[in-house]
XYZ file of C-alpha atoms in Angstrom:
776
model
C -102.270 110.096 -17.364
C -99.602 112.425 -18.992
C -100.958 111.833 -22.842
C -104.473 112.073 -21.714
C -103.756 115.548 -20.111
C -102.120 116.457 -23.263
C -105.057 115.309 -25.251
C -107.335 117.349 -22.804
C -105.135 120.674 -23.386
C -105.295 120.187 -27.297
C -109.035 120.008 -27.103
C -108.974 123.362 -25.684
C -106.853 124.873 -28.957
C -109.159 127.016 -31.120
C -110.051 125.604 -34.420
C -107.251 126.158 -37.234
C -104.594 126.714 -34.799
C -101.837 123.999 -34.440
C -99.321 125.132 -31.772
C -97.860 121.691 -30.785
C -94.669 121.528 -32.651
C -93.122 118.473 -30.978
C -93.924 115.314 -28.553
C -91.374 113.165 -26.966
C -92.445 110.313 -24.419
C -89.668 109.866 -21.668
C -89.635 106.345 -20.239
C -89.939 105.574 -16.523
C -86.779 104.531 -14.875
C -86.551 101.861 -11.723
C -84.738 102.652 -8.704
C -81.419 100.962 -7.652
C -81.589 100.592 -3.589
C -78.534 99.622 -1.513
C -78.185 98.774 2.198
C -76.800 101.687 4.547
C -73.439 102.215 4.808
C -71.980 100.367 7.920
C -70.526 103.883 9.294
C -73.950 105.331 9.629
C -75.315 105.794 13.201
C -78.139 103.575 13.974
C -79.776 106.698 15.384
C -79.692 108.382 12.068
C -80.752 105.312 10.322
C -83.930 105.092 12.350
C -84.533 108.447 12.129
C -84.484 108.229 8.169
C -86.704 105.181 8.592
C -89.456 107.154 10.934
C -89.384 109.657 7.956
C -90.325 106.920 5.116
C -86.773 106.189 3.919
C -86.255 102.566 4.525
C -83.054 102.048 2.212
C -81.137 104.571 0.345
C -80.374 104.857 -3.414
C -77.009 103.933 -4.606
C -75.910 107.276 -5.645
C -76.759 108.507 -2.155
C -74.611 106.196 -0.495
C -71.837 106.750 -3.022
C -71.849 110.630 -2.630
C -72.059 110.322 1.350
C -69.148 107.856 1.432
C -67.079 110.138 -0.452
C -67.812 112.930 2.128
C -67.706 110.582 5.215
C -64.151 109.561 4.270
C -62.850 113.157 3.926
C -63.148 113.710 -0.155
C -64.789 116.887 -1.539
C -67.515 115.634 -3.466
C -70.418 116.977 -6.036
C -73.638 114.826 -6.670
C -75.043 115.968 -9.898
C -78.209 114.131 -10.537
C -81.706 114.980 -11.454
C -84.612 116.749 -9.795
C -86.006 114.382 -6.707
C -83.015 112.280 -6.841
C -82.516 112.514 -3.228
C -79.618 114.867 -3.254
C -80.570 116.168 0.367
C -79.907 112.619 2.069
C -76.937 112.556 0.005
C -75.270 115.328 2.242
C -77.514 114.693 5.497
C -76.098 111.552 5.767
C -72.552 112.154 6.385
C -73.257 115.611 7.856
C -75.529 114.453 10.544
C -73.365 111.205 10.916
C -70.303 113.502 11.722
C -72.406 115.713 13.900
C -73.650 112.779 15.812
C -70.101 111.178 16.016
C -68.520 114.210 17.502
C -70.845 116.280 19.455
C -68.492 119.437 19.057
C -68.587 119.414 15.374
C -70.522 122.362 13.152
C -71.596 122.450 9.596
C -72.739 124.838 7.373
C -75.219 124.783 4.474
C -75.439 127.511 1.650
C -78.320 127.767 -0.824
C -78.987 130.499 -3.385
C -82.681 131.099 -2.048
C -84.154 131.526 1.136
C -87.183 129.306 0.337
C -84.682 126.254 -0.421
C -82.823 126.887 3.140
C -85.921 127.021 4.792
C -87.298 123.751 3.348
C -83.913 121.944 4.034
C -83.905 123.300 7.640
C -87.397 121.650 8.082
C -86.197 118.464 6.695
C -83.426 118.313 8.927
C -85.626 119.470 12.061
C -88.147 116.890 11.218
C -85.509 114.075 11.978
C -85.396 115.310 15.500
C -82.170 114.358 16.154
C -80.958 115.084 19.769
C -78.144 117.469 20.065
C -77.788 118.577 16.082
C -79.368 121.924 16.930
C -80.041 123.052 13.205
C -80.792 126.857 12.975
C -81.658 129.580 10.317
C -79.491 132.501 9.697
C -80.779 134.540 6.885
C -82.601 137.955 6.227
C -86.012 136.496 7.727
C -84.358 135.529 10.900
C -85.093 137.811 13.783
C -82.172 139.430 15.690
C -82.677 137.081 19.068
C -82.865 133.957 16.739
C -79.385 135.202 15.269
C -77.892 135.484 18.437
C -79.062 132.218 19.426
C -77.966 130.575 16.273
C -74.372 132.207 16.700
C -74.010 130.899 20.230
C -75.836 127.612 20.073
C -76.416 126.200 16.416
C -74.331 123.244 15.128
C -75.811 122.984 11.539
C -76.162 126.534 10.291
C -78.681 127.268 7.229
C -77.853 130.672 5.445
C -77.164 131.869 1.911
C -73.962 133.508 0.205
C -75.373 136.707 0.968
C -75.825 136.502 4.500
C -72.131 134.796 4.726
C -70.725 137.550 2.768
C -72.284 140.378 4.961
C -73.121 138.784 8.087
C -70.884 135.976 8.996
C -67.291 136.299 7.584
C -66.963 140.113 8.287
C -67.731 139.198 11.902
C -65.766 136.023 12.059
C -64.138 136.539 15.507
C -67.746 136.285 17.117
C -68.097 132.869 15.183
C -64.705 131.691 16.303
C -66.234 128.629 18.093
C -68.514 127.948 15.079
C -65.620 128.116 12.837
C -63.011 126.197 14.880
C -65.194 123.006 14.736
C -66.402 123.226 11.168
C -66.365 119.969 9.479
C -68.737 120.279 6.575
C -69.937 122.936 4.044
C -72.761 122.008 2.026
C -73.226 123.817 -1.310
C -76.787 123.189 -2.645
C -78.034 123.913 -6.182
C -74.368 125.008 -6.888
C -75.239 125.048 -10.777
C -76.997 128.100 -9.930
C -73.841 129.867 -9.217
C -72.775 131.162 -12.693
C -71.479 134.353 -14.483
C -70.911 137.352 -12.226
C -72.586 135.809 -9.279
C -70.819 132.424 -9.502
C -67.548 134.333 -9.678
C -68.455 136.160 -6.440
C -69.489 133.039 -4.818
C -66.413 131.292 -5.952
C -64.247 133.854 -4.019
C -66.435 133.948 -1.213
C -65.847 130.201 -0.664
C -62.119 130.642 -0.777
C -62.368 133.556 1.867
C -64.556 130.863 3.874
C -62.096 128.486 3.788
C -59.565 131.026 4.585
C -61.236 132.004 7.805
C -61.755 128.449 8.617
C -58.238 127.815 8.331
C -57.424 130.464 10.832
C -59.348 128.766 13.355
C -57.650 125.431 12.412
C -60.689 123.884 10.247
C -60.347 122.259 7.093
C -63.937 121.538 6.191
C -65.124 118.929 3.757
C -67.042 120.349 0.764
C -70.320 118.696 -0.355
C -71.884 120.265 -3.296
C -75.238 119.227 -4.919
C -76.079 120.117 -8.427
C -78.706 119.534 -11.181
C -76.917 117.478 -13.929
C -74.509 119.612 -15.775
C -71.594 119.030 -18.053
C -68.489 118.219 -16.175
C -69.591 118.422 -12.755
C -66.189 117.694 -11.242
C -64.456 120.571 -13.038
C -67.318 122.992 -12.307
C -67.727 121.978 -8.725
C -63.773 122.411 -8.278
C -63.510 125.675 -9.754
C -66.368 126.903 -7.709
C -65.219 125.618 -4.333
C -61.467 125.990 -4.990
C -61.048 122.601 -3.857
C -60.814 119.071 -5.819
C -64.095 117.622 -6.126
C -64.928 113.985 -7.235
C -68.393 113.590 -8.997
C -71.272 111.294 -8.371
C -73.670 111.347 -11.739
C -75.193 108.007 -12.078
C -78.769 108.552 -10.751
C -80.277 105.497 -9.113
C -83.564 107.295 -8.313
C -86.851 105.988 -9.598
C -88.643 108.352 -12.170
C -92.025 108.370 -13.700
C -92.507 108.444 -17.597
C -93.157 111.938 -18.771
C -94.641 113.255 -21.862
C -92.711 116.566 -23.205
C -94.390 118.694 -25.469
C -93.299 121.701 -27.311
C -95.458 124.436 -27.857
C -95.411 127.684 -30.239
C -98.171 130.008 -29.853
C -99.974 131.155 -32.800
C -99.332 134.372 -34.721
C -101.937 136.984 -34.400
C -103.112 138.445 -37.683
C -104.874 141.294 -36.190
C -102.098 142.687 -34.288
C -98.765 144.085 -35.311
C -95.789 144.979 -33.281
C -92.628 147.352 -33.755
C -91.892 148.292 -37.467
C -95.272 146.190 -38.548
C -93.875 143.102 -37.342
C -96.100 140.218 -36.593
C -97.004 139.302 -33.004
C -97.535 135.932 -31.426
C -99.886 135.190 -28.415
C -97.666 135.756 -25.456
C -96.521 132.711 -23.721
C -98.019 133.877 -20.355
C -101.379 134.091 -21.896
C -100.851 130.741 -23.581
C -99.727 129.405 -20.107
C -102.701 130.578 -18.451
C -104.818 129.023 -20.956
C -103.294 125.479 -20.734
C -103.231 125.907 -16.817
C -106.815 126.468 -17.065
C -107.606 123.177 -19.038
C -105.156 121.224 -16.714
C -107.055 122.522 -13.342
C -110.407 121.865 -14.928
C -109.177 118.416 -15.345
C -108.148 118.188 -11.703
C -104.576 117.904 -12.425
C -101.983 119.445 -10.207
C -99.994 122.020 -12.183
C -97.099 124.270 -11.603
C -96.293 127.068 -14.190
C -93.064 128.529 -14.198
C -92.971 132.088 -15.644
C -89.826 134.353 -16.239
C -90.924 137.270 -14.219
C -93.032 138.350 -11.139
C -95.386 140.245 -12.799
C -95.828 137.406 -15.484
C -96.655 134.993 -12.680
C -99.159 137.291 -11.055
C -100.945 137.875 -14.374
C -100.914 134.346 -15.453
C -102.297 133.119 -12.251
C -104.971 136.193 -12.453
C -105.754 135.085 -16.024
C -106.358 131.595 -15.102
C -108.560 132.452 -12.277
C -110.815 134.756 -14.459
C -111.219 131.677 -17.036
C -112.096 129.496 -14.382
C -114.691 131.465 -12.940
C -116.798 131.124 -15.886
C -116.654 127.088 -15.574
C -116.719 126.490 -11.807
C -117.030 129.161 -9.267
C -114.841 126.896 -6.759
C -111.959 126.661 -8.974
C -110.267 130.193 -9.019
C -109.599 129.870 -5.058
C -107.356 126.717 -6.181
C -105.050 128.950 -8.277
C -102.287 131.391 -6.891
C -98.884 133.118 -7.729
C -95.718 132.204 -5.813
C -92.747 134.447 -6.214
C -89.832 135.482 -4.050
C -91.439 138.901 -3.031
C -93.857 137.415 -0.682
C -93.509 137.274 2.871
C -91.784 134.026 4.628
C -95.212 132.893 6.220
C -96.907 133.582 2.561
C -94.423 131.419 0.783
C -94.434 128.568 3.195
C -98.477 128.679 3.206
C -98.559 128.370 -0.631
C -95.742 125.663 -0.456
C -98.041 123.338 1.802
C -101.339 124.049 -0.110
C -99.573 123.040 -3.484
C -98.103 119.968 -1.642
C -101.322 118.900 -0.089
C -103.669 119.484 -3.043
C -105.485 122.237 -1.786
C -104.124 124.521 -4.727
C -104.411 122.689 -8.024
C -102.726 125.561 -10.095
C -99.762 127.749 -9.005
C -97.788 130.265 -11.503
C -94.344 130.761 -10.142
C -90.899 132.543 -10.843
C -87.941 130.199 -10.693
C -88.402 130.572 -7.009
C -89.972 127.100 -6.870
C -87.127 125.647 -9.051
C -84.669 124.815 -6.660
C -85.282 122.253 -4.133
C -88.396 122.811 -2.543
C -89.938 119.463 -1.928
C -93.213 119.645 -3.678
C -94.002 116.143 -5.023
C -96.948 114.548 -6.883
C -97.207 117.023 -9.495
C -99.499 116.064 -12.439
C -98.213 118.584 -15.052
C -95.541 121.412 -15.341
C -95.926 124.120 -17.634
C -92.686 126.220 -18.637
C -93.349 129.497 -20.097
C -90.175 130.427 -21.999
C -86.936 129.065 -21.780
C -85.421 129.504 -18.009
C -81.942 130.179 -19.439
C -80.341 126.798 -19.286
C -81.099 123.171 -20.240
C -80.057 122.601 -16.499
C -82.856 124.946 -15.133
C -85.479 123.474 -17.874
C -84.734 119.605 -16.757
C -84.999 121.068 -13.070
C -88.171 122.751 -13.608
C -89.594 119.754 -15.572
C -88.611 117.443 -12.996
C -91.188 119.128 -10.710
C -93.397 116.724 -12.675
C -94.278 113.171 -11.734
C -91.855 113.543 -8.496
C -93.684 110.599 -6.639
C -92.727 108.464 -9.753
C -95.987 108.835 -11.476
C -96.324 109.639 -15.323
C -96.489 113.436 -15.764
C -97.023 115.980 -18.471
C -94.386 118.703 -19.407
C -95.443 121.807 -21.623
C -92.596 124.005 -22.974
C -94.271 127.186 -24.136
C -92.048 129.369 -26.636
C -91.651 133.131 -25.997
C -91.622 135.229 -28.769
C -87.554 135.430 -29.240
C -84.848 133.579 -31.477
C -84.078 131.044 -28.692
C -87.401 129.704 -28.089
C -88.228 129.619 -31.913
C -85.040 127.757 -32.483
C -85.813 125.017 -29.822
C -89.490 124.381 -30.567
C -88.227 123.877 -34.147
C -85.090 121.739 -33.381
C -86.570 119.632 -30.494
C -83.113 117.568 -30.323
C -81.521 120.816 -29.057
C -83.635 120.708 -26.134
C -84.098 117.240 -25.351
C -81.058 115.386 -26.734
C -78.493 117.708 -25.783
C -76.210 117.456 -22.980
C -76.636 120.177 -20.228
C -74.206 122.993 -20.060
C -71.057 123.361 -17.922
C -71.313 126.225 -15.628
C -69.596 129.491 -16.762
C -67.654 131.587 -13.850
C -64.479 133.756 -14.211
C -63.079 134.277 -10.671
C -59.997 136.047 -12.095
C -62.291 138.909 -13.465
C -60.445 141.907 -11.978
C -63.762 143.689 -11.533
C -64.878 140.833 -8.962
C -61.741 139.922 -7.577
C -60.809 143.504 -6.366
C -64.029 144.072 -4.138
C -63.212 140.373 -2.911
C -59.811 140.550 -2.085
C -60.710 144.120 -0.239
C -63.350 142.005 1.833
C -60.941 139.445 2.401
C -58.106 141.656 3.589
C -60.517 143.173 5.987
C -61.160 139.941 7.418
C -57.885 138.852 7.699
C -54.507 140.362 6.349
C -53.717 138.790 2.896
C -50.293 137.154 2.564
C -48.347 135.833 -0.306
C -49.303 132.190 0.809
C -53.005 133.209 0.353
C -52.562 134.166 -3.396
C -52.566 131.009 -5.180
C -56.238 130.267 -4.040
C -57.380 133.769 -5.461
C -55.741 133.492 -8.801
C -51.988 133.812 -8.194
C -50.336 136.385 -10.257
C -53.916 138.081 -11.241
C -54.695 138.377 -7.482
C -51.019 140.343 -7.034
C -51.699 142.470 -9.917
C -55.171 143.464 -8.344
C -53.670 143.887 -5.003
C -51.121 146.167 -6.232
C -53.527 148.514 -7.779
C -55.619 148.507 -4.534
C -52.619 149.636 -2.700
C -51.817 152.052 -5.104
C -55.422 153.347 -4.997
C -55.115 153.500 -1.195
C -57.664 150.900 -0.526
C -54.998 148.419 1.220
C -51.815 149.132 2.674
C -48.657 146.942 1.817
C -46.646 145.789 4.968
C -43.835 143.434 5.542
C -46.325 140.550 6.630
C -49.174 141.332 4.020
C -51.808 143.538 2.640
C -54.004 145.189 5.302
C -57.426 147.106 5.047
C -57.275 150.627 5.655
C -60.216 151.963 6.779
C -62.697 151.682 9.697
C -65.709 150.836 7.644
C -66.080 147.534 6.188
C -66.321 147.031 2.430
C -68.704 144.120 2.539
C -72.190 146.429 2.337
C -70.837 148.059 -0.936
C -70.179 144.642 -2.761
C -73.129 143.316 -4.406
C -72.252 139.654 -5.005
C -75.251 139.443 -7.353
C -74.267 142.202 -9.685
C -70.781 143.866 -10.549
C -69.421 144.902 -7.308
C -70.372 148.709 -8.014
C -72.118 150.977 -5.773
C -75.772 150.383 -6.362
C -78.629 152.821 -7.194
C -81.331 152.754 -4.807
C -85.113 152.869 -5.738
C -86.982 154.709 -3.398
C -90.658 155.654 -3.268
C -90.908 159.546 -3.000
C -93.932 159.602 -0.652
C -92.944 157.184 1.815
C -89.323 157.153 1.695
C -89.483 153.171 1.179
C -86.589 151.443 -0.333
C -87.945 149.105 -3.168
C -84.838 147.722 -4.255
C -81.568 148.350 -6.104
C -80.195 148.499 -9.370
C -76.753 147.851 -11.090
C -74.876 151.207 -11.865
C -74.468 149.753 -15.306
C -78.174 149.323 -15.895
C -79.405 152.449 -14.045
C -79.461 154.561 -17.304
C -81.716 151.971 -18.956
C -83.925 150.756 -16.336
C -84.406 153.941 -14.102
C -83.911 156.992 -15.955
C -86.529 159.743 -15.531
C -89.906 158.761 -16.917
C -89.059 155.049 -16.885
C -91.872 152.679 -15.635
C -90.180 150.453 -12.998
C -91.755 147.251 -11.838
C -91.421 145.918 -8.198
C -93.233 142.796 -7.145
C -95.772 143.285 -9.599
C -96.482 146.870 -8.844
C -95.635 149.662 -11.372
C -93.858 152.834 -10.559
C -92.700 155.683 -12.707
C -89.311 157.473 -12.179
C -89.338 161.098 -11.231
C -85.718 161.462 -10.730
C -82.533 159.615 -11.282
C -79.804 161.432 -9.166
C -76.291 159.892 -10.060
C -74.546 162.214 -7.235
C -76.427 160.428 -4.724
C -77.012 157.011 -6.391
C -80.947 157.529 -5.753
C -83.785 157.086 -8.146
C -86.883 158.657 -6.683
C -90.175 156.920 -7.962
C -93.921 157.165 -7.552
C -96.783 154.394 -7.667
C -98.614 154.568 -11.039
C -99.875 151.935 -13.438
C -99.847 153.645 -16.911
C -100.994 152.006 -19.803
C -97.599 152.129 -21.552
C -94.369 150.883 -20.978
C -90.859 152.499 -21.556
C -87.947 151.187 -23.657
C -84.644 153.407 -23.844
C -83.065 154.417 -27.251
C -79.080 154.554 -26.920
C -76.213 154.872 -29.271
C -73.463 152.580 -28.849
C -69.999 152.595 -30.103
C -67.360 149.959 -29.394
C -63.354 149.905 -29.623
C -61.003 147.192 -29.588
C -58.358 147.506 -26.723
C -56.467 144.567 -27.324
C -56.791 140.967 -29.630
C -55.889 137.849 -27.670
C -56.817 135.321 -30.283
C -57.461 135.975 -34.078
C -58.079 133.418 -36.844
C -58.139 134.452 -40.427
C -60.130 131.938 -43.079
C -59.864 131.811 -46.962
C -61.728 134.731 -48.271
C -60.881 137.252 -45.468
C -63.292 136.087 -42.799
C -61.673 136.894 -39.377
C -63.006 135.691 -35.894
C -61.386 137.336 -32.895
C -61.504 137.363 -28.898
C -60.238 140.229 -26.894
C -60.927 143.203 -24.609
C -63.021 146.278 -25.863
C -64.673 149.276 -24.584
C -68.373 149.529 -25.034
C -69.407 153.294 -25.063
C -73.148 153.725 -24.362
C -75.319 156.872 -24.439
C -78.833 156.749 -23.591
C -80.609 159.785 -25.442
C -84.296 159.219 -25.357
C -86.933 156.646 -24.384
C -90.146 155.320 -26.256
C -93.720 155.183 -24.725
C -95.301 152.135 -26.183
C -98.836 150.385 -25.783
C -99.138 146.747 -25.284
C -100.085 146.503 -29.047
C -96.600 147.723 -29.978
C -97.734 151.294 -30.978
C -95.258 154.295 -30.072
C -97.033 156.941 -28.348
C -93.809 159.345 -28.315
C -90.089 159.564 -27.973
C -88.958 161.574 -25.113
C -85.378 162.885 -24.881
C -83.066 162.456 -22.187
C -79.894 164.331 -21.171
C -77.675 161.456 -19.543
C -73.650 161.367 -19.502
C -72.136 158.553 -21.604
C -71.051 155.312 -20.040
C -68.029 153.258 -20.843
C -67.605 149.395 -20.181
C -64.652 147.859 -20.515
C -65.320 144.146 -20.905
C -64.633 141.050 -23.252
C -66.044 140.472 -26.929
C -66.039 138.124 -29.677
C -66.550 139.545 -33.123
C -66.064 138.439 -36.779
C -65.295 140.400 -39.840
C -66.613 139.937 -43.538
C -64.876 141.649 -46.355
C -66.732 143.825 -48.975
C -65.946 141.358 -51.650
C -67.942 138.379 -49.835
C -70.679 140.353 -49.138
C -71.293 141.360 -52.790
C -70.641 137.619 -53.620
C -73.603 137.088 -51.084
C -75.828 139.544 -53.252
C -75.835 141.929 -50.463
C -75.794 145.842 -51.711
C -74.464 148.401 -49.485
C -77.518 149.714 -48.715
C -78.545 146.000 -47.329
C -75.518 145.386 -45.303
C -76.262 147.377 -42.329
C -79.704 145.629 -41.669
C -78.233 142.278 -42.437
C -75.350 142.569 -40.011
C -77.809 144.315 -37.326
C -80.098 141.400 -37.844
C -77.408 138.593 -37.382
C -76.183 140.358 -34.269
C -79.726 140.426 -32.724
C -80.155 136.775 -33.381
C -76.701 135.680 -32.171
C -77.323 137.574 -29.098
C -80.596 135.796 -28.620
C -79.257 132.135 -29.234
C -75.971 132.482 -27.272
C -77.868 131.465 -23.971
C -77.734 128.121 -25.526
C -74.189 127.588 -25.527
C -72.554 129.893 -22.729
C -75.101 129.562 -19.720
C -76.215 133.195 -19.910
C -79.378 135.267 -20.251
C -79.807 137.525 -23.127
C -79.807 140.518 -20.948
C -76.250 139.527 -19.643
C -74.760 140.198 -23.027
C -74.620 142.864 -25.783
C -73.597 143.618 -29.309
C -72.903 146.037 -31.807
C -72.730 145.798 -35.565
C -71.450 148.085 -38.043
C -70.816 147.815 -42.035
C -67.341 149.567 -41.356
C -65.605 149.406 -38.079
C -62.651 151.741 -37.635
C -60.587 149.154 -35.814
C -60.994 146.333 -38.138
C -61.592 148.314 -41.395
C -64.200 145.890 -42.591
C -67.986 145.006 -41.919
C -68.149 143.944 -38.249
C -70.202 142.146 -35.676
C -69.369 142.213 -32.044
C -70.936 140.141 -29.121
C -69.636 141.209 -25.883
C -70.440 140.554 -22.130
C -72.638 143.119 -20.350
C -70.273 142.993 -17.243
C -67.204 144.643 -16.256
C -64.131 142.779 -17.119
C -66.509 140.091 -18.658
C -68.197 136.994 -16.952
C -66.910 134.247 -19.255
C -69.710 134.443 -21.828
C -67.710 135.840 -24.931
C -64.917 133.238 -24.280
C -67.743 130.413 -24.617
C -69.238 131.934 -27.609
C -65.827 131.902 -29.162
C -65.212 128.328 -28.038
C -68.713 127.418 -29.659
C -68.439 129.775 -32.851
C -69.788 127.131 -35.403
C -72.635 125.449 -33.443
C -73.650 129.005 -32.356
C -73.820 130.723 -35.475
C -75.386 127.586 -37.317
C -78.110 127.745 -34.719
C -78.607 131.226 -35.051
C -79.098 130.831 -38.904
C -81.515 127.814 -38.293
C -83.482 130.080 -35.967
C -84.086 132.778 -38.503
C -84.516 130.688 -41.508
C -87.255 128.456 -39.721
C -89.188 131.725 -38.596
C -92.364 132.090 -40.570
C -92.568 135.798 -40.492
C -91.772 137.408 -43.843
C -89.437 139.971 -43.202
C -88.380 140.017 -39.407
C -90.186 139.684 -36.017
C -89.306 139.058 -32.385
C -89.144 135.188 -32.995
C -86.086 135.813 -35.001
C -84.147 138.966 -35.635
C -86.146 141.660 -33.610
C -84.762 142.310 -30.038
C -86.498 143.822 -27.080
C -83.463 145.767 -25.976
C -82.339 147.353 -29.354
C -81.158 150.865 -28.644
C -82.143 151.692 -32.281
C -85.700 150.625 -32.359
C -84.920 147.444 -34.532
C -83.846 149.263 -37.530
C -82.572 148.548 -39.749
C -82.866 144.942 -40.003
C -82.880 142.445 -43.084
C -83.973 139.107 -42.257
C -82.804 137.511 -45.286
C -79.648 139.419 -45.164
C -78.757 138.168 -42.250
C -79.173 134.421 -43.183
C -76.706 135.191 -46.395
C -74.294 137.004 -43.910
C -74.404 133.668 -41.666
C -74.020 131.782 -44.549
C -71.065 133.397 -45.900
C -69.306 133.457 -42.349
C -70.037 129.656 -41.946
C -68.743 128.671 -45.156
C -65.526 130.220 -44.355
C -65.165 129.100 -40.851
C -65.648 125.380 -41.399
C -62.267 125.401 -43.505
C -58.856 125.536 -42.049
C -57.840 128.894 -41.094
C -54.994 130.388 -43.132
C -53.436 132.042 -39.993
C -54.307 132.196 -36.374
C -52.505 134.694 -33.740
C -52.929 134.629 -29.983
C -52.048 137.219 -27.441
C -51.464 140.400 -29.940
C -51.818 143.937 -28.520
C -53.810 145.847 -31.079
């Protein structure tokens, strides 16, 4: 079936094009069933049986037994491997055994939480009383849940803003808390993951106040070293269950690179490929015509809408009944709209759905014939999570990865083993980041006074230093019994756990006064400056005014034919060097703290073809970001030996920097928008040609540290991606960047290969000198 579908898609490729780069057949895997554990209540076993589960799989019982016996556990197995039953079994068993016990379920998305709530409710177990408590829950139902629910289904945002600051009203629930389930925990990474790690420590502290010590059960896609990752996230030692005993149908995985379009040229005349969205729409059209139930994952909300719309237009020319069987799915829909789409895809009413990653996490949609992934989703864990939606009922299925026009996707389709054979990543979080720790400690102090005995859970000496700073600033007050919150206002509302913790800039529609969304303050100057085109739930708005004093960006609805991109000047200075290694020939590699000063000076208005209409000046203040970076220096002698003239060096370093940023997500579990870079032929702090790659969040999020640890494979992949690109002198698939503040000038593709070859030739030898913790 899967190979037939691929042949059908290939039949629709125009003559002369050959987008298929690699095909891999993944074999089927049989199931390993076991008996129900002896401790499982008969009532619960019967309920699972009535829902079609006659016997569990081995990994489900292994994980459930760990939790039942009081051990914190993480189950890290593939999509559709029944992780839900692995935590439902001990939690429901515990709730049935102790009719006063309670449990808490956390998921990163409301859609997943609602899906899991429906699954538990369908078991119809007497006295369990599961209930939602999220942003979609009406106030009367929230009151009922607080007073009566025994298994509460919520998310980190609601736990942070609505439950922990009002824990006295939840005293009965916390006093009886026996289990905490953290679902899809691989999604908690970077700054968000660091916030959630500290949030879980706050949760444990509040539970302890009421005498509870709940067992944590974490569920994850397959990740590297899940025990360590889960322990760092939850703050408790976790055992890992990783052997997947669920059945899996055979899958055909195809790596697909859209062709270059010779009739079009992009920025600085660079060649342009057909977009991944347009290619995905065409593939989905062919699959729907074939009657294959297809799910396409697209990176943006607007992209999902456009992909579905393009497919519907194409299908209308084939069969007037088919367009109605294709839809878009994204997080911006109302809850009832999302539920209706999920049902329609599950029962086959819909044949094709273009979705953001809102359908990646856990929503139980089975029996899909094909999945199309438009652009690398950021991590291998997410790719396999999305690919796992295909063939969930054990049937064979097709997975097509369509490369976007960027260095990472180009590298992956030309190096299949990096995607199909490489172990999935470890999650990267840094709970000790003071920019995350400070607001979290303020929230914790408001909930309960902080004492010396609390500090080890929050980082020990680091937490003490942050508390001293908060006390000096008057945020907290130090007394003999601990640190106390000083204001009547709760700090929680001003702490965005999905951002950097600063005050958000509100995006408001001027005509109606409606709040459309918020933007991190660090991103406001580049995304909501005056004149910027701002997208919200597929609708375009143009920014009228950005008022920094009030934190408001006023916009009006407009759908111009152009897009906007900022132009900024960026400088970087080294604050301290924590690690430094010097290699023969003079190449050095360093890791440390930096200050990044950026100044948005103008923006370009560009047509979809890449043509620049004009450049509009802006009058905005400079911004300084204190963060972490990895950087390398190359002496003039080595650059000359690489046959690079002084005129060529700036473009070579700039191109190497762009490509390195594009490839880092393969090694550091981040998005290219989470990181930045600076390159210069002579940096004042190093005295040599230098390339910096830095975290885009205050204090860092662990990405620069991960890049430093993976330096050789990271730079090797960067060089290989540039060399593999078929363009003559640089394009978005190799060295151009969509976020470049200098308009992708200057860039020297061949020079970048020479720079990276020179650096790699040095760092594969033993360093002449290595130092740590040196203040500069």
